[in-house]
Amino acid sequence: MNTPVAPAELGLWPVRAEAAALAMRLQDSLGGELYQPWLNDQGGPSQRQQFALAYRRHRQWIMIGATGIAVRFLDGLPQDKHSDPAVVVVDEAGRFAIALLAGHEGGANSLAYRVAQCTGAQPVVTTATEAVKPLVLGIGCRKLASAEQIGRAVAQALALAQCPDATLAQVREVATIDIKAEEPGLLAFCATHGLPLRVIAREQIAQRAWVGKPSDWVRQNVGVEGVCEPAALIASPRGRLLLGKMALDGVTVAIVDDAEGWRNVVESP
C-alpha cells in the first residue's frame, strides 16, 4: 500500500494560462504545488469552485491574477485569522506581491517579500503593525560579514540618528542590493529580529541618484556608487534620509524615515 503524499505547504494558482511561466518561476524558487485550473474550465467546475475545494489543502497560497478575482474566490472561505491559509496575490507582470490574507498569523507578509525577491516585485503589506513602523535600514556589507558585525553597525547607526524613535523596534524592513540577497550574516540578522529583507536590483540602484559620498571600492567591485543609502531610499521612496551612510567593521548602514511621507504628498503644493 502506498503511503499518502502530504500536500505541499504552498499552493500556486495562476488564474490564466498566460501566467503559467511566472508561476513556474515561483515554483522553481519557492517550491509548492502548481495548479492549472483553466484545464477544467470547459464542462467542469468553475475556477472559483475548484479553488474552494483546494483552499485548505495548503497553508499558504500565491494567486497570480487580479486582486478582484482573488477577493471573489475567497468570498465565504476565511473563518479565523489563526487558521486561515495565507494568500499573496501577484499580478501577471510580476510588479506587485500583495499580502491579502493572514499577514501575520499565516505568514503572508513574509511570503510577499519572498515572492518579491524572486521576481523583483514590490511587496505590499498593509497590516497595522508594519504601518506604524517608519524606519527602513539600508545595509551593505563585505562578504561573510557576521550577524554580530551587522548588529553592532545597526546599533551604532540607530544611536547616531539622534532621534528618540530611532530604535530597532521601529524598523519595518531591511533593504540591500541583489548580490547580497543570500549573504548568511545578513539573513541571520534579519531572522533574529523578525525583519523582512527587501532586495533591490543592481540596475535599479545604479539608476538612483547618489545622495552621499560614493565608494570607489563599491564602484569597482559592484558597479554602483554605493548600496545602503540608495537601497533604503528606493525601498521607501517618500521617506527622508534620517542618517546617511555610516560604516563600521565592513558594514554600512543608512536609515530612512517615512513617518510623515503621506502628509508630505498631500500637503505639497
Short mmCIF file of C-alpha atoms in Angstrom, two decimals:
data_model
loop_
_atom_site.label_atom_id
_atom_site.label_comp_id
_atom_site.label_asym_id
_atom_site.label_seq_id
_atom_site.Cartn_x
_atom_site.Cartn_y
_atom_site.Cartn_z
CA MET A 1 0.00 0.00 0.00
CA ASN A 2 1.39 3.40 -1.00
CA THR A 3 1.83 6.00 1.73
CA PRO A 4 -0.28 9.09 1.01
CA VAL A 5 1.77 12.09 -0.03
CA ALA A 6 1.28 15.07 2.26
CA PRO A 7 0.18 18.22 0.47
CA ALA A 8 2.80 20.89 -0.08
CA GLU A 9 2.88 23.84 2.30
CA LEU A 10 2.45 26.22 -0.64
CA GLY A 11 -0.07 26.25 -3.46
CA LEU A 12 0.37 28.30 -6.63
CA TRP A 13 -2.78 29.30 -8.51
CA PRO A 14 -2.29 31.12 -11.83
CA VAL A 15 -5.74 32.25 -12.93
CA ARG A 16 -4.87 32.26 -16.63
CA ALA A 17 -2.62 30.08 -18.76
CA GLU A 18 -0.69 33.24 -19.64
CA ALA A 19 0.53 33.37 -16.03
CA ALA A 20 1.93 29.83 -16.07
CA ALA A 21 5.51 30.91 -16.84
CA LEU A 22 5.59 33.23 -13.82
CA ALA A 23 4.02 30.52 -11.68
CA MET A 24 6.68 28.01 -12.74
CA ARG A 25 9.43 30.51 -11.94
CA LEU A 26 7.99 30.96 -8.47
CA GLN A 27 7.67 27.21 -8.03
CA ASP A 28 11.33 26.76 -9.01
CA SER A 29 12.35 29.23 -6.30
CA LEU A 30 9.82 28.54 -3.55
CA GLY A 31 8.56 25.02 -4.22
CA GLY A 32 4.92 24.14 -3.75
CA GLU A 33 2.14 22.58 -5.82
CA LEU A 34 1.28 24.28 -9.09
CA TYR A 35 -2.33 24.22 -10.29
CA GLN A 36 -3.61 24.64 -13.86
CA PRO A 37 -7.28 25.45 -13.23
CA TRP A 38 -8.05 26.56 -16.80
CA LEU A 39 -7.74 22.93 -17.94
CA ASN A 40 -11.02 22.15 -16.15
CA ASP A 41 -12.93 25.27 -17.14
CA GLN A 42 -14.70 23.59 -20.03
CA GLY A 43 -17.55 21.46 -18.76
CA GLY A 44 -16.16 21.09 -15.25
CA PRO A 45 -16.42 23.11 -12.03
CA SER A 46 -15.66 26.81 -12.26
CA GLN A 47 -12.30 28.11 -11.11
CA ARG A 48 -13.93 29.56 -8.03
CA GLN A 49 -15.35 26.14 -7.16
CA GLN A 50 -12.00 24.48 -7.83
CA PHE A 51 -10.21 26.93 -5.56
CA ALA A 52 -12.75 26.46 -2.78
CA LEU A 53 -12.12 22.71 -2.85
CA ALA A 54 -8.33 23.20 -2.67
CA TYR A 55 -8.30 26.18 -0.30
CA ARG A 56 -7.49 24.34 2.93
CA ARG A 57 -5.15 21.88 1.28
CA HIS A 58 -2.23 24.30 1.71
CA ARG A 59 -1.09 26.63 4.48
CA GLN A 60 -0.09 29.35 2.02
CA TRP A 61 -1.21 30.42 -1.42
CA ILE A 62 0.22 32.52 -4.22
CA MET A 63 -2.52 33.54 -6.61
CA ILE A 64 -1.41 35.11 -9.88
CA GLY A 65 -4.09 37.41 -11.20
CA ALA A 66 -6.17 40.43 -10.26
CA THR A 67 -6.98 41.20 -6.62
CA GLY A 68 -10.66 41.47 -7.57
CA ILE A 69 -10.64 37.86 -8.74
CA ALA A 70 -8.87 36.78 -5.56
CA VAL A 71 -11.45 38.54 -3.39
CA ARG A 72 -14.30 36.83 -5.24
CA PHE A 73 -12.60 33.43 -4.97
CA LEU A 74 -12.11 33.93 -1.22
CA ASP A 75 -15.67 35.05 -0.53
CA GLY A 76 -17.06 32.87 2.26
CA LEU A 77 -13.88 30.82 2.75
CA PRO A 78 -11.92 32.59 5.54
CA GLN A 79 -13.01 31.66 9.05
CA ASP A 80 -10.37 32.67 11.57
CA LYS A 81 -7.08 34.54 11.27
CA HIS A 82 -5.32 31.89 13.32
CA SER A 83 -6.25 29.06 10.95
CA ASP A 84 -6.88 30.67 7.55
CA PRO A 85 -4.27 29.97 4.89
CA ALA A 86 -2.13 32.93 3.89
CA VAL A 87 -2.83 34.41 0.46
CA VAL A 88 -0.46 36.56 -1.58
CA VAL A 89 -1.72 37.98 -4.88
CA VAL A 90 0.75 38.70 -7.69
CA ASP A 91 -0.18 40.50 -10.89
CA GLU A 92 0.72 38.73 -14.14
CA ALA A 93 3.53 41.20 -14.86
CA GLY A 94 5.16 40.39 -11.51
CA ARG A 95 5.14 44.04 -10.41
CA PHE A 96 3.38 43.69 -7.04
CA ALA A 97 3.19 40.96 -4.39
CA ILE A 98 0.22 41.80 -2.15
CA ALA A 99 -0.23 40.16 1.24
CA LEU A 100 -4.01 39.83 1.06
CA LEU A 101 -4.96 37.42 3.86
CA ALA A 102 -3.37 36.12 7.08
CA GLY A 103 -0.48 38.57 7.01
CA HIS A 104 0.93 37.80 10.46
CA GLU A 105 -0.58 34.55 11.63
CA GLY A 106 -0.38 32.79 8.28
CA GLY A 107 2.85 34.40 7.11
CA ALA A 108 1.52 36.25 4.06
CA ASN A 109 3.68 39.28 4.87
CA SER A 110 6.92 37.32 4.80
CA LEU A 111 5.72 35.34 1.76
CA ALA A 112 5.15 38.61 -0.10
CA TYR A 113 8.79 39.52 0.50
CA ARG A 114 9.96 36.09 -0.67
CA VAL A 115 7.92 36.49 -3.86
CA ALA A 116 9.42 39.95 -4.30
CA GLN A 117 12.93 38.55 -4.03
CA CYS A 118 12.18 36.02 -6.77
CA THR A 119 10.51 38.40 -9.19
CA GLY A 120 11.69 41.92 -8.38
CA ALA A 121 8.11 42.79 -7.40
CA GLN A 122 7.14 45.50 -4.92
CA PRO A 123 5.96 43.82 -1.70
CA VAL A 124 2.67 45.32 -0.50
CA VAL A 125 1.99 44.88 3.23
CA THR A 126 -0.88 46.74 4.87
CA THR A 127 -1.14 45.27 8.36
CA ALA A 128 -1.22 47.90 11.11
CA THR A 129 1.90 46.66 12.90
CA GLU A 130 4.04 47.36 9.85
CA ALA A 131 2.24 50.60 9.00
CA VAL A 132 3.36 52.25 12.21
CA LYS A 133 6.99 51.27 11.82
CA PRO A 134 8.51 54.19 9.91
CA LEU A 135 12.16 53.20 9.56
CA VAL A 136 13.92 51.36 6.77
CA LEU A 137 17.52 50.23 7.13
CA GLY A 138 19.73 50.16 4.07
CA ILE A 139 22.58 47.74 4.66
CA GLY A 140 25.67 46.87 2.67
CA CYS A 141 28.38 44.54 3.90
CA ARG A 142 31.52 42.74 2.92
CA LYS A 143 31.26 39.09 2.00
CA LEU A 144 30.68 36.81 5.00
CA ALA A 145 30.17 39.66 7.45
CA SER A 146 28.65 38.07 10.54
CA ALA A 147 25.24 38.76 12.01
CA GLU A 148 27.03 40.15 15.06
CA GLN A 149 29.01 42.62 12.94
CA ILE A 150 25.83 43.75 11.24
CA GLY A 151 24.03 44.05 14.57
CA ARG A 152 26.78 46.25 16.02
CA ALA A 153 26.73 48.51 12.97
CA VAL A 154 22.94 48.84 13.09
CA ALA A 155 23.03 49.64 16.81
CA GLN A 156 25.61 52.36 16.25
CA ALA A 157 23.65 53.81 13.32
CA LEU A 158 20.46 53.98 15.37
CA ALA A 159 22.36 55.71 18.19
CA LEU A 160 23.90 58.23 15.78
CA ALA A 161 20.50 59.09 14.31
CA GLN A 162 19.84 61.22 17.41
CA CYS A 163 16.13 60.62 17.24
CA PRO A 164 14.16 59.18 20.19
CA ASP A 165 12.15 56.97 17.83
CA ALA A 166 15.23 55.51 16.12
CA THR A 167 15.09 52.06 17.69
CA LEU A 168 15.14 48.58 16.25
CA ALA A 169 11.50 48.20 17.29
CA GLN A 170 10.60 50.96 14.81
CA VAL A 171 12.31 49.30 11.84
CA ARG A 172 9.90 47.98 9.21
CA GLU A 173 12.33 46.31 6.83
CA VAL A 174 15.92 45.96 5.69
CA ALA A 175 16.95 46.79 2.14
CA THR A 176 20.05 45.70 0.29
CA ILE A 177 21.39 45.02 -3.22
CA ASP A 178 20.60 41.78 -5.06
CA ILE A 179 24.13 40.38 -4.84
CA LYS A 180 23.73 40.35 -1.05
CA ALA A 181 20.38 38.53 -1.12
CA GLU A 182 21.92 35.28 0.16
CA GLU A 183 24.54 36.77 2.47
CA PRO A 184 24.41 34.45 5.54
CA GLY A 185 25.12 37.10 8.15
CA LEU A 186 22.53 39.48 6.75
CA LEU A 187 19.90 36.74 6.56
CA ALA A 188 20.69 35.68 10.13
CA PHE A 189 20.43 39.26 11.41
CA CYS A 190 17.03 39.70 9.74
CA ALA A 191 15.77 36.34 11.02
CA THR A 192 16.89 37.07 14.58
CA HIS A 193 14.97 40.35 14.65
CA GLY A 194 11.99 39.26 12.56
CA LEU A 195 12.75 41.78 9.80
CA PRO A 196 11.87 41.17 6.16
CA LEU A 197 14.70 41.62 3.66
CA ARG A 198 13.91 43.76 0.63
CA VAL A 199 16.25 43.03 -2.28
CA ILE A 200 16.86 45.82 -4.79
CA ALA A 201 18.21 45.04 -8.26
CA ARG A 202 21.69 46.36 -9.00
CA GLU A 203 20.37 48.06 -12.15
CA GLN A 204 17.79 49.96 -10.11
CA ILE A 205 20.39 51.09 -7.59
CA ALA A 206 22.67 52.22 -10.42
CA GLN A 207 19.90 54.48 -11.72
CA ARG A 208 19.26 56.07 -8.31
CA ALA A 209 20.86 59.50 -7.95
CA TRP A 210 23.58 59.30 -5.32
CA VAL A 211 22.99 61.29 -2.13
CA GLY A 212 26.16 60.83 -0.12
CA LYS A 213 29.83 60.10 -0.64
CA PRO A 214 30.42 57.48 -3.36
CA SER A 215 32.58 54.46 -2.58
CA ASP A 216 35.42 53.75 -5.01
CA TRP A 217 35.62 50.14 -3.77
CA VAL A 218 31.93 49.50 -4.33
CA ARG A 219 32.06 51.18 -7.74
CA GLN A 220 34.97 48.99 -8.85
CA ASN A 221 33.70 45.72 -7.40
CA VAL A 222 29.91 46.03 -7.62
CA GLY A 223 29.36 48.55 -10.39
CA VAL A 224 27.36 51.07 -8.35
CA GLU A 225 28.48 54.03 -6.27
CA GLY A 226 27.01 52.75 -3.04
CA VAL A 227 24.47 50.35 -1.54
CA CYS A 228 22.95 51.30 1.79
CA GLU A 229 21.61 54.80 1.03
CA PRO A 230 20.06 54.14 -2.41
CA ALA A 231 18.65 50.77 -1.27
CA ALA A 232 16.88 52.37 1.69
CA LEU A 233 15.56 55.29 -0.37
CA ILE A 234 14.27 53.03 -3.14
CA ALA A 235 12.51 50.84 -0.56
CA SER A 236 10.92 53.95 0.99
CA PRO A 237 10.57 56.49 -1.85
CA ARG A 238 8.56 59.01 0.22
CA GLY A 239 10.99 58.90 3.14
CA ARG A 240 13.74 61.25 4.22
CA LEU A 241 17.29 60.24 4.93
CA LEU A 242 17.48 60.21 8.71
CA LEU A 243 21.09 59.02 8.74
CA GLY A 244 23.43 58.88 5.77
CA LYS A 245 25.94 56.11 5.25
CA MET A 246 27.70 55.02 8.41
CA ALA A 247 30.46 52.41 8.19
CA LEU A 248 31.66 50.05 10.89
CA ASP A 249 33.77 46.91 10.57
CA GLY A 250 32.90 46.16 6.94
CA VAL A 251 29.20 47.04 7.27
CA THR A 252 27.47 50.18 6.01
CA VAL A 253 24.09 51.34 7.29
CA ALA A 254 21.73 54.14 6.28
CA ILE A 255 18.36 54.96 7.85
CA VAL A 256 15.30 56.34 6.08
CA ASP A 257 12.24 57.61 7.94
CA ASP A 258 8.87 57.84 6.17
CA ALA A 259 6.69 58.61 9.21
CA GLU A 260 5.25 61.73 7.58
CA GLY A 261 5.51 60.55 4.00
CA TRP A 262 1.81 60.65 3.21
CA ARG A 263 1.48 64.12 4.74
CA ASN A 264 4.27 65.41 2.53
CA VAL A 265 2.46 64.15 -0.56
CA VAL A 266 -0.91 65.59 0.47
CA GLU A 267 0.44 68.94 1.60
CA SER A 268 2.97 69.57 -1.17
CA PRO A 269 1.98 72.48 -3.48
#
